[in-house]
Structures are given as structure tokens and as C-alpha cells.
Coordinates of C-alpha atoms and ligand atoms in Angstrom, one line a residue:
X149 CA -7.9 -26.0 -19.7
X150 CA -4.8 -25.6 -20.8
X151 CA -1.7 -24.0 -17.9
X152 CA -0.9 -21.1 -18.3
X153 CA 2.8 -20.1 -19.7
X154 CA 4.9 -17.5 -17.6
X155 CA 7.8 -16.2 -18.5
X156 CA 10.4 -16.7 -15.3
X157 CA 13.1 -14.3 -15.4
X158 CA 15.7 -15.2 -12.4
X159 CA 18.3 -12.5 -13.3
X160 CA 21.6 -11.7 -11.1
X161 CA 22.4 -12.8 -7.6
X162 CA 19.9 -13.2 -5.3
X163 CA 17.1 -13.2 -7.9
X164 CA 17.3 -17.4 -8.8
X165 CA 17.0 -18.2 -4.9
X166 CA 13.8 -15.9 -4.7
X167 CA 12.1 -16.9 -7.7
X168 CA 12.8 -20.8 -7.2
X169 CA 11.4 -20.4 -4.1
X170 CA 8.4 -18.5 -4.7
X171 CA 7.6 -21.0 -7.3
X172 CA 7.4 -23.3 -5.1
X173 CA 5.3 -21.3 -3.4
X174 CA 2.7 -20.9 -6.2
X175 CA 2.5 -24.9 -6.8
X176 CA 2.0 -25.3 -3.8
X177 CA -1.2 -22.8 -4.0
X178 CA -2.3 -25.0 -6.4
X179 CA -1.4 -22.6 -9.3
X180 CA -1.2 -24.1 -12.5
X181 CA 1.6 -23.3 -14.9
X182 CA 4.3 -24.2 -17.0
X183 CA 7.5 -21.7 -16.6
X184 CA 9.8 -20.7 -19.2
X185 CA 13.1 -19.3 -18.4
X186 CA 14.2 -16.0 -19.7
X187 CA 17.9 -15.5 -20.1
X188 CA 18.4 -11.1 -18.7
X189 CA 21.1 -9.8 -16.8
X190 CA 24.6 -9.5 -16.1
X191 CA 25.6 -12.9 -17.4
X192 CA 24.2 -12.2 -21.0
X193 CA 26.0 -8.7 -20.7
X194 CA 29.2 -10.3 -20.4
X195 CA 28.7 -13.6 -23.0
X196 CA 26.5 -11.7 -25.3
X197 CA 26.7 -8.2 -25.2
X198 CA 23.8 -7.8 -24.2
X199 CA 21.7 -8.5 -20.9
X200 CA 18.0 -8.3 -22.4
X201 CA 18.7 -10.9 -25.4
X202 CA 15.8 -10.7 -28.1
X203 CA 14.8 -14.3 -27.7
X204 CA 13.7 -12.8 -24.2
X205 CA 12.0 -10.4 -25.5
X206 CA 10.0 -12.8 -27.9
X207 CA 9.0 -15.1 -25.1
X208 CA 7.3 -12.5 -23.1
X209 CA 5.7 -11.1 -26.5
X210 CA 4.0 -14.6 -26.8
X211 CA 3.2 -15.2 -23.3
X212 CA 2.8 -11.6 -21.6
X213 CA 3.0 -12.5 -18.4
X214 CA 6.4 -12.6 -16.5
X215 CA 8.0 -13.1 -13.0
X216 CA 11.4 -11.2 -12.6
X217 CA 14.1 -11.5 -10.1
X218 CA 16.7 -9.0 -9.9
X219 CA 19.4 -7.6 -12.3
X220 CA 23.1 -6.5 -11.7
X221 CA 24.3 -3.3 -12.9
X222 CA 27.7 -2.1 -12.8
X223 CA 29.3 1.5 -13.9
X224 CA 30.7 1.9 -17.0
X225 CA 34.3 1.1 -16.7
X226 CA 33.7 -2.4 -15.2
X227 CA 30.9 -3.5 -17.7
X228 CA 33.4 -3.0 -20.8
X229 CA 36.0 -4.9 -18.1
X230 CA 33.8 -7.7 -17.8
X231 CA 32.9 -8.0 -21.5
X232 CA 33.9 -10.8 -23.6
X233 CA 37.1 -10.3 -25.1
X234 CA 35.8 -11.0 -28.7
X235 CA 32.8 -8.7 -27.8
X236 CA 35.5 -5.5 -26.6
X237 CA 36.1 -3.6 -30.2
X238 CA 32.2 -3.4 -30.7
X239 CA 31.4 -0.2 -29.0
X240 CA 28.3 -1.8 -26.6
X241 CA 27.1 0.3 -23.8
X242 CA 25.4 -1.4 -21.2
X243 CA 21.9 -0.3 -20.4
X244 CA 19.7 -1.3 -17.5
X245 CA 18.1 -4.7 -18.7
X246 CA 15.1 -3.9 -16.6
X247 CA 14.3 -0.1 -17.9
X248 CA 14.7 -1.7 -21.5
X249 CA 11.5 -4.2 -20.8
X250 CA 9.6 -1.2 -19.6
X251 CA 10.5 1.2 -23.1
X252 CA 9.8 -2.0 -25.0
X253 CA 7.0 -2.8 -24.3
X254 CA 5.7 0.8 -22.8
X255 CA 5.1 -1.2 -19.0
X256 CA 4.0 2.9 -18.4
X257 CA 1.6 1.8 -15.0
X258 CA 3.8 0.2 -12.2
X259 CA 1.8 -0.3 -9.2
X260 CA 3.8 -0.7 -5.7
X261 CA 1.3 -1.8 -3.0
X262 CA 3.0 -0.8 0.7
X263 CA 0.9 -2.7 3.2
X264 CA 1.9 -3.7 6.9
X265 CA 1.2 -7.2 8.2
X266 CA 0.2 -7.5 11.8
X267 CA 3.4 -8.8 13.7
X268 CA 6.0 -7.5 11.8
X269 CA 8.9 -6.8 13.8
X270 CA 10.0 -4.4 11.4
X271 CA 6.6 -2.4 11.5
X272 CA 6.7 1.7 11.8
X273 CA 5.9 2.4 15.4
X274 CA 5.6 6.1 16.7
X275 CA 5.0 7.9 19.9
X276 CA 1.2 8.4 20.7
X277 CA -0.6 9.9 23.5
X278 CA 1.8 10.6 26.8
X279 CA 3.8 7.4 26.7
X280 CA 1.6 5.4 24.2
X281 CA 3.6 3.5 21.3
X282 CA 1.0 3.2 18.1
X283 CA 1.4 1.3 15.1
X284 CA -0.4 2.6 12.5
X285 CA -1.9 0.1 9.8
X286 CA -0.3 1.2 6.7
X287 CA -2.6 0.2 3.4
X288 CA -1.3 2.1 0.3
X289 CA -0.7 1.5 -2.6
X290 CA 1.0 3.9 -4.7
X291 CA 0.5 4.6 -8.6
X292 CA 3.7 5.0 -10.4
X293 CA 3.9 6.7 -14.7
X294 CA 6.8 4.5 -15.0
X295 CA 8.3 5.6 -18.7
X296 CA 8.4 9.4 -18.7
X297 CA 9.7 12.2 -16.7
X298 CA 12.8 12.7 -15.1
X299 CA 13.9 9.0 -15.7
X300 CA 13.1 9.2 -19.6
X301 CA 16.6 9.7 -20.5
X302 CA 16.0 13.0 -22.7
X303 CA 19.3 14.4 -20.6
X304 CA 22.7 16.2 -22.2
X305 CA 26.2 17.4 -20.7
X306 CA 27.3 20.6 -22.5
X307 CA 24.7 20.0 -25.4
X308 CA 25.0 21.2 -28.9
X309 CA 24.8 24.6 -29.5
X310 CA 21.4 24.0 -31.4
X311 CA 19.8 22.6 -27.9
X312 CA 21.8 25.5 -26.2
X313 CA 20.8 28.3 -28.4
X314 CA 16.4 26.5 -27.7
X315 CA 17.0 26.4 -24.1
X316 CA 18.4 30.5 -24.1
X317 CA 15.0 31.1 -25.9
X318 CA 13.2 30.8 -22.5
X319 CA 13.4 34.0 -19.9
X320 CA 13.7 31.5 -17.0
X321 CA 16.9 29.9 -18.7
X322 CA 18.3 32.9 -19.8
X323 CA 18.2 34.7 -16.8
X324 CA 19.1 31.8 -14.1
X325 CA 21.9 30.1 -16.2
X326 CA 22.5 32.3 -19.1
X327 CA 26.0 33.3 -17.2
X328 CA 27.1 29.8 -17.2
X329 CA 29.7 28.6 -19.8
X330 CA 27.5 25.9 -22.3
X331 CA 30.3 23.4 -21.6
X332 CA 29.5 23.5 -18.0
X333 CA 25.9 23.3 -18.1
X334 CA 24.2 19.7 -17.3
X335 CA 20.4 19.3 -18.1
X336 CA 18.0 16.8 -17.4
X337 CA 14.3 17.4 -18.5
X338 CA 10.8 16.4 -16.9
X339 CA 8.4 15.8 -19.6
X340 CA 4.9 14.6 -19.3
X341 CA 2.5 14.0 -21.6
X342 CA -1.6 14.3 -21.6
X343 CA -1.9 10.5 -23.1
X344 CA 0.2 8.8 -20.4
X345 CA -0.3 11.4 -17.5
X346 CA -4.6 9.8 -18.6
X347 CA -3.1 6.9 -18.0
X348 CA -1.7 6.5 -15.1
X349 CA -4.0 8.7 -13.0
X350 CA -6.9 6.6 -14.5
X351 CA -5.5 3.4 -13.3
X352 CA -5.2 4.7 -10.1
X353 CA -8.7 6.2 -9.7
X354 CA -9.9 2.7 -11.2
X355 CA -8.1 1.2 -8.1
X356 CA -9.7 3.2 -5.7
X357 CA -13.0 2.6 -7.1
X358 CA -12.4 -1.6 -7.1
X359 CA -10.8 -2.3 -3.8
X360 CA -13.0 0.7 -1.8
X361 CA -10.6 3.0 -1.2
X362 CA -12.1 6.6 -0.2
X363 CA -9.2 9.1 -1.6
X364 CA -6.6 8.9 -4.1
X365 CA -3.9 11.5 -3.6
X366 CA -1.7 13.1 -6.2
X367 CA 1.8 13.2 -4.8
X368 CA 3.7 16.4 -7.1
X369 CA 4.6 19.5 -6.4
X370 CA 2.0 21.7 -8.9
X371 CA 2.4 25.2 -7.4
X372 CA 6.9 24.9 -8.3
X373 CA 6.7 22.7 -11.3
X374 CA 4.2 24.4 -12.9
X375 CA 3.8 22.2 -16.2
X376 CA 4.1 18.5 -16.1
X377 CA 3.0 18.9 -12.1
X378 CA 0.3 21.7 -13.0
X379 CA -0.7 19.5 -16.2
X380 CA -0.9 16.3 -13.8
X381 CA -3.3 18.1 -11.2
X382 CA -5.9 19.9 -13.7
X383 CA -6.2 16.7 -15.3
X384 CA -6.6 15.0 -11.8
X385 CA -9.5 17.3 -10.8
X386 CA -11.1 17.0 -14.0
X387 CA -10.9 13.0 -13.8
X388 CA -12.1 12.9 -10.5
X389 CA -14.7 15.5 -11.4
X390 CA -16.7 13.7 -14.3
X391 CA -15.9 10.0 -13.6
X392 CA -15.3 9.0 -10.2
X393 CA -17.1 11.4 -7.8
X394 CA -17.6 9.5 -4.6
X395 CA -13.4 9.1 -4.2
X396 CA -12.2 12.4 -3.0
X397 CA -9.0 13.8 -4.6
X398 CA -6.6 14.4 -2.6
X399 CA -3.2 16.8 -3.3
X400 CA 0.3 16.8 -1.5
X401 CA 3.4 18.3 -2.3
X402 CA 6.3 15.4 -2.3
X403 CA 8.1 16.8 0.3
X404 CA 5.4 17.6 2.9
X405 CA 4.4 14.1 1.9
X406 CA 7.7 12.8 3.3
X407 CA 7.2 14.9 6.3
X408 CA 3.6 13.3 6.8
X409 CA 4.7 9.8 6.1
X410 CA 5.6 9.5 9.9
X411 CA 3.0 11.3 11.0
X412 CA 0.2 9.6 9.5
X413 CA 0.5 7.4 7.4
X414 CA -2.7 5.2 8.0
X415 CA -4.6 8.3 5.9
X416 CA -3.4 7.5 2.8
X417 CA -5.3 4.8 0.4
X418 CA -4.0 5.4 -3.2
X419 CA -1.7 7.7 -4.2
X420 CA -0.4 8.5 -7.9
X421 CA 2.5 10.6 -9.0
X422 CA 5.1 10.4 -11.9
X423 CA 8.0 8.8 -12.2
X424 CA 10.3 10.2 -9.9
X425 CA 8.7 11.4 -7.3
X426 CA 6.4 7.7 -7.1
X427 CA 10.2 6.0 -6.9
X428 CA 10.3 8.0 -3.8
X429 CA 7.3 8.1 -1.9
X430 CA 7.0 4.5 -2.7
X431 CA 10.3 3.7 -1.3
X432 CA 9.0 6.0 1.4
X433 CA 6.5 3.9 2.3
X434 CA 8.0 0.1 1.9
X435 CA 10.1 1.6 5.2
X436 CA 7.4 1.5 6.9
X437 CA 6.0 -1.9 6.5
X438 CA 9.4 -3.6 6.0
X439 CA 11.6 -2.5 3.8
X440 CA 13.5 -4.5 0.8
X441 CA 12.3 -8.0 2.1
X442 CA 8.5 -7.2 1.9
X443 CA 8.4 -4.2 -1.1
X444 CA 6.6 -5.6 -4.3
X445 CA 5.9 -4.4 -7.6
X446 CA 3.8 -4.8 -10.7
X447 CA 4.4 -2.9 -14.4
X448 CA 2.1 -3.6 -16.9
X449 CA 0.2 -2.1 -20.3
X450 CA -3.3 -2.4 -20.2
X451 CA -3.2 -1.9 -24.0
X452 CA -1.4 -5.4 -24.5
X453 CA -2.2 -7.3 -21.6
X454 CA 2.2 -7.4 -21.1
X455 CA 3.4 -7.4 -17.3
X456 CA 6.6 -8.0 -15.3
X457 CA 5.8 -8.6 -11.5
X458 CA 9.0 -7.9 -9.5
X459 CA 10.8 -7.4 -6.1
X460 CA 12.2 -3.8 -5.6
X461 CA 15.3 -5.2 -4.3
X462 CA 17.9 -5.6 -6.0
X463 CA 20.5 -8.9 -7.0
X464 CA 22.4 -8.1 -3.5
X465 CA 25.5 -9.9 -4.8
X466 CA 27.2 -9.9 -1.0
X467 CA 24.5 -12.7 -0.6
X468 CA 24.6 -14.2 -4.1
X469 CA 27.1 -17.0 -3.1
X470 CA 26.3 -17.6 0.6
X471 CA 26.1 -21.5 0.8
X472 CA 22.4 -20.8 2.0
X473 CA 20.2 -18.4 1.0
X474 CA 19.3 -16.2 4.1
X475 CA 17.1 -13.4 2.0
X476 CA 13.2 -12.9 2.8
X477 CA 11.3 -14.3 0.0
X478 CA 8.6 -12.4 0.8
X479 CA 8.7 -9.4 -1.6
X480 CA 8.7 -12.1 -4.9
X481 CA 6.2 -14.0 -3.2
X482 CA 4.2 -11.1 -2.4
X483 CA 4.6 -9.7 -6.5
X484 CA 3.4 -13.1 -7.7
X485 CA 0.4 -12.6 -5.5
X486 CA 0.1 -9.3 -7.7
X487 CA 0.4 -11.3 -11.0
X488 CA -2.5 -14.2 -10.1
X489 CA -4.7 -11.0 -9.0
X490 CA -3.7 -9.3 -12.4
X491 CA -4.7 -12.7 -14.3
X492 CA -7.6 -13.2 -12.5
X493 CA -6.5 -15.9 -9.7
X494 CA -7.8 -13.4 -7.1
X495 CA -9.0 -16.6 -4.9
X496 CA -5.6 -17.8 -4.7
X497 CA -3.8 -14.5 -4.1
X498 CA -5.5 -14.1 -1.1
X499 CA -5.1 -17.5 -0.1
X500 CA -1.5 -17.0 -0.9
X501 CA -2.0 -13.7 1.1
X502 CA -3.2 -15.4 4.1
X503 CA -0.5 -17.9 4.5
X504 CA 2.1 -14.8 4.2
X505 CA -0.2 -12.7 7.4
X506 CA -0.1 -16.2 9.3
X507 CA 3.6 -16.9 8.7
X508 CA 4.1 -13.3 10.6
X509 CA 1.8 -12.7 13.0
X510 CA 2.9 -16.4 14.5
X511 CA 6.3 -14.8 14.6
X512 CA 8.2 -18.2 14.8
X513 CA 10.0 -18.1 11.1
X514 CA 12.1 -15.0 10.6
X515 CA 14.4 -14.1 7.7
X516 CA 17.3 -12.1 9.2
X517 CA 16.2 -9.0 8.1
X518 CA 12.9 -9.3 10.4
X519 CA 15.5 -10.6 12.8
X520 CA 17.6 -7.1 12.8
X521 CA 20.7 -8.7 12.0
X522 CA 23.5 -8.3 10.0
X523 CA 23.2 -10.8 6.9
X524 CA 26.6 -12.9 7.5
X525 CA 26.0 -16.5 6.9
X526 CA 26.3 -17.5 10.2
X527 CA 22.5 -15.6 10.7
X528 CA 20.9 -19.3 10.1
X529 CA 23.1 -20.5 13.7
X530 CA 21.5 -18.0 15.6
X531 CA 18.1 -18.4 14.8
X532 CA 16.9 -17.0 11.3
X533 CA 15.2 -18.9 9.2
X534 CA 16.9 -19.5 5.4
X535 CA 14.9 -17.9 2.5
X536 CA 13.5 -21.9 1.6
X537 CA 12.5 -22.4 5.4
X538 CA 10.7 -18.9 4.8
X539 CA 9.0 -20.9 1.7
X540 CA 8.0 -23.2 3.8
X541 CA 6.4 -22.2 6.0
X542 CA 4.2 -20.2 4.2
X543 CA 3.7 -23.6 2.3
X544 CA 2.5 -24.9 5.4
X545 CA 0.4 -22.3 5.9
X546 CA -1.8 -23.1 3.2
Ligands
NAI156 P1 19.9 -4.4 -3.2 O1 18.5 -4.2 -3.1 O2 20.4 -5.5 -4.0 O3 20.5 -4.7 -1.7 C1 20.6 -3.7 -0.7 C2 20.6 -4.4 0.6 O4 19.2 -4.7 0.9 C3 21.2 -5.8 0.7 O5 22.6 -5.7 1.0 C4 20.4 -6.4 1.8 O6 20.9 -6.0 3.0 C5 19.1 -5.9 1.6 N1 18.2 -6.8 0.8 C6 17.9 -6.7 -0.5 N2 17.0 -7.7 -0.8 C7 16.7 -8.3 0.3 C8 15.9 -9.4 0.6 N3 15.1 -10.0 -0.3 N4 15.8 -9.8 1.9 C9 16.6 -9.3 2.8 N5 17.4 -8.2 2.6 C10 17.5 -7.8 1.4 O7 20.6 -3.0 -3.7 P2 22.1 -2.6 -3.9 O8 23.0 -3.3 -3.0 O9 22.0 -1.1 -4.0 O10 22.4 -3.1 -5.4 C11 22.9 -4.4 -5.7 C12 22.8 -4.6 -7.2 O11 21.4 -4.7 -7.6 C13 23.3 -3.5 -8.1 O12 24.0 -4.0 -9.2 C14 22.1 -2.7 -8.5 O13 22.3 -2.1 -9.7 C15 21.1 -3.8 -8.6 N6 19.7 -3.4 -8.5 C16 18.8 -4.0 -9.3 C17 17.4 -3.7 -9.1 C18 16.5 -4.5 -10.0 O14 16.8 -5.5 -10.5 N7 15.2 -4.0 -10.1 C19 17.0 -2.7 -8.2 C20 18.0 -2.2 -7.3 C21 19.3 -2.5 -7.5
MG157 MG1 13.6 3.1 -6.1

């Protein structure tokens, strides 16, 4: 059979050493493919005007499935700076190379699984009985609506009078902000809608129902937010209701769930939520089982088969130029484990899996973030392993 094509999208900074290593890692498991690189990021900003070129765009069109690093983004004032000087009179705006792949190609269902691995030093441990320290086994996985809601964009500064004059036709407005001048009036809207609200909580439910999990949770806050969190909860019951029976639905406020994660976290199987409040819970979680080094992503469309498997980190440009790269691996290693499981390779995901557990419960190779050091470059003298010896031994491991 012919190998399989994957788009590989190194991006900014830290991104290249990450994916080239986790590359590695995915030969090694024996995982056949041929990788095409995708130019995104902050060097095409600056050459090209633009950091998510179209040719990129084609390639993943033609081969849907792609492996991404980690962008830079800068604030406005330095991206024009940086801009090529023939490139300055054209008026571009930067925009997040990353959020454009999602609106392209409506990657609306990002998945962020938050699992701990036994002999983690970086583990959530938390007083138990007397003087007991327990260390819950976190295994979550949280459902994100990744297009819509408070991130959509759909946002104004002093907005035209037409807006104005539609936003004073509602009580609530009228009567909470009414008394404030237009021109100092910021608004940011929440929409939802039924189509991909379906979607999202039915990909979650789905999860439950494959890997076994006894409860999927809807993380919003339904009794404020009446509409797009009200809307998100009927439909939630009525899901759960006609199609998936034997998974009980379970329903937390955001920021009761933030007071729980501490408490007890091991409850929790899959939980869903929109965009916002799943950017936080999810980061909520990835503390507790690591942090940055081990937090790992998927975004896909079911309709078209397209996906981007990421790191949550970002291009950390202190490290970017460090002679040798001292970041954990582990969160691009873990999202290609999400793409072979997405594609079917589900035997060598968990193989890849495996070698990942060994690697930490041996406890002998440490990036220094599982180290609790600073990240100077000096971190590979005293002791921490460099993000290829990381690739290594996982490599060894299977
Ligand atoms: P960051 O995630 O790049 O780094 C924050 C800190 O986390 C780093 O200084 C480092 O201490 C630690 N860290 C990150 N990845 C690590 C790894 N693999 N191993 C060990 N430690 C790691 O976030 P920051 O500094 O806020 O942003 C830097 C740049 O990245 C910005 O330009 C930002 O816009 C961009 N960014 C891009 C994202 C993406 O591509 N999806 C996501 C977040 C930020
Ligand atoms: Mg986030």
C-alpha cells in the first residue's frame, strides 16, 4: 500500500525541534509516511505578508491530515515593524495563522485529552486523610466547539450607530449600559448555534460511548447565560436522553468546575463545553498532569476527514535559539499518537503510548520542565535530558 502523505507544519521557534523529533519518533514506531512541509508562521508574515500561504492551504486540502508545531504572534505595532519593506504600503493585518486553519476548513471539534502518567514528577498531589498525600489518576478528556462563541471574532469598539441603536432594542442592554456614551462601549458576543452546538456535544457522547467512559459532563454556566449555555444543556439532555442512555450526563458550572478540579479530579471522564470556557477547563486540567510539556490537541471536521494535531504550547522563542533543544517533546509526540488513533493506527498509538508511560515511570530521562528547573541552557550540565535524548528514549522504549 501506498504511505501515507502528512502534511508537517514546523512553524515558529520551538516548533521545528519538536516536530523533527517526534518524527523520528513515529519511524521509529514503524509508521509509514512520506512528510510534506508546510510553510505557516511568522517567517511567511514577514517575507510574504502572510503566515498561512495558500499553497499551505492546498496541501492539507489534498492530504487532510497534518502535524503542526507552534506559531509566533506578535501585537500589532511589531508585525507591521517586522514586515517586508516592499510589503509596508499594502495595508496587511496579521491574523493568527493557526485560528485561520480552523475558519478554513471549519476544524469546529478540538479534542484535548488530559491524562497523568504514573511517575510524573510534575503530577497533582493533594492532602488526603490525616497526613496522607494522594495522587489522583487524572483521565479526561475534554471536548472543545472550537469555531464559535466568544472567540468568533463578531466583536466592536464604539460600533455604528446601526449596531448601537439593535443592541438598545434589548431591556437588559438598555437598562445596564444604556447610560454609557456609544463611543465608550466595547462588545464582544457569545453565539452558538444548534448545528455546531450537535456537533460538538455528539462527538463527545460518541467518545464516551467508544473508550467506556461512564459520564460526560457539560462544563457552562446555563442558569447565567441563559442562551448559548441554556441552548447547550437542553440539547445535552435531549442527546443523552434518546441516543446514549447508559452514559450519565453530567452538568457543572465553569467556575465550581475550577473549584473541583483540585478536589476531585479523578471523577471526571469526558467533558464538553464551548469555546471559551473548554480553553479553560482544558488548560485547567493539563496543570494537573504536567502542564505545557505534556498537553496535546487534536482539531478536526468529521465532514471532510481534515485534522491538525498539535501541542498547546506555544513557539517559546526564549528557547528557539538555545544551541540544544532542552523542551519536552512529549506534548507533539503525544498529538501524533492522537493523529495515528484518528487514522486508524490505534495499534501503534498505544505502542507509541507505552514507550511514553515507560519513559516516565523509569524516571531516568527528564526534560527540565519535569526536572523543576529554570530552562537556561546550562539545564543539560546538571542533569536534564535535551528534547532529542527525550526522543530517544522513548525510541528505545519501543
Ligand atoms: P509558550 O507556550 O510558547 O511558552 C510559555 C512557557 O512554557 C515557556 O517559556 C516554557 O517555559 C514553557 N514551555 C512551552 N512549551 C514547552 C515545552 N514543550 N517543554 C517545556 N516547557 C515548555 O507561550 P508564550 O510564551 O505565552 O508564547 C510564546 C509565543 O507562542 C507567542 O508568540 C504566542 O503568541 C505563541 N503561541 C502560539 C500558540 C500556538 O502555536 N498554538 C499557542 C500559545 C502561544
Ligand atoms: Mg488556551
Amino acid at each position: 500500500m501506498a504511505n501515507r502523505t502528512i502534511v508537517a507544519m514546523p512553524g515558529d521557534g520551538i516548533g521545528k525541534a519538536v516536530l523533527d523529533e517526534t518524527i523520528r519518533v513515529l519511524n521509529a514506531a514503524g509508521f509509514k509516511a512520506d512528510y510534506v512541509e508546510g510553510d505557516i508562521g511568522w517567517e511567511f508574515w514577514k517575507s510574504e505578508g502572510n503566515p498561512l500561504p495558500d499553497r499551505t492551504i492546498q496541501l492539507l486540502e489534498k492530504h487532510k491530515i497534518g502535524l503542526f508545531g507552534a506559531i509566533t504572534s506578535k501585537p500589532k505595532d511589531e508585525a507591521f515593524d517586522e514586515l517586508a519593506p516592499e510589503l509596508k504600503a499594502k495595508g496587511l493585518i496579521y491574523s493568527s495563522p493557526i485560528v485561520g486553519l480552523r475558519q478554513h476548513f471549519g476544524l469546529d471539534i478540538c479534542t484535548r485529552p488530559c491524562r497523568t502518567y504514573k511517575g510524573n514528577p510534575l503530577n497533582f498531589i493533594r492532602r488526603g486523610k490525616g497526613e496522607d498525600i494522594e495522587e489522583p489518576m487524572v483521565d479526561v478528556v475534554i471536548y472543545r466547539q472550537n469555531t464559535e462563541g466568544l472567540y468568533s471574532g463578531v466583536e466592536w469598539t464604539n460600533p455604528s450607530q446601526q449596531v448601537y441603536d439593535a443592541f438598545m432594542t434589548h431591556p437588559q442592554f438598555k437598562k445596564n449600559f444604556g447610560h454609557a456614551p456609544k463611543e465608550e462601549v466595547s462588545i464582544s458576543t457569545r453565539i452558538f448555534t444548534k448545528k455546531a452546538t450537535e456537533r460538538i456535544l455528539r462527538a463527545a457522547f460518541e467518545h464516551a460511548k467508544k473508550y467506556g467512559y461512564k459520564s460526560v459532563t457539560l462544563c457552562e454556566k446555563p442558569n447565567v447565560i441563559r442562551e448559548t449555555s441554556g441552548m447547550m444543556y437542553k440539547m445535552a439532555l435531549s442527546i443523552q436522553k434518546n441516543d446514549y442512555p447508559n452514559i450519565e450526563l453530567w452538568n457543572t458550572n465553569i467556575d465550581a468546575q475550577m473549584m473541583w478540579l483540585t478536589k476531585n479530579p479523578e471523577d471526571y471522564g469526558v467533558i464538553v463545553a464551548g469555546n471559551m470556557f473548554g480553553d479553560i477547563v482544558s488548560d485547567g486540567f493539563a496543570g494537573l498532569i504536567g502542564g505545557l510539556g505534556f498537553a496535546c490537541s487534536a482539531q478536526s471536521n468529521p465532514d471532510t476527514g481534515i485534522a491538525v494535531f498539535e501541542p498547546t504550547h506555544g513557539s517559546a522563542p526564549k528557547y528557539a535559539d538555545y544551541a540544544v533543544s532542552i523542551v519536552n517533546p512529549i506534548a507533539m509526540v503525544e498529538s501524533a499518537v492522537m493523529m495515528l488513533d484518528f487514522i486508524g493506527e490505534g495499534a501503534m498509538a498505544s505502542k507509541i503510548r507505552n514507550a511514553v508511560a515507560a519513559v516516565i515511570a523509569e524516571g531516568k530521562v527528564r526534560t527540565y520542565d519535569m526536572m523543576k528547573m529554570r530552562g537556561t541552557p546550562d539545564v543539560i550540565n546538571k542533569g536534564a535530558a535535551s528534547t532529542k535524548q527525550m526522543a530517544d528514549a522513548i525510541i528505545a522504549k519501543l
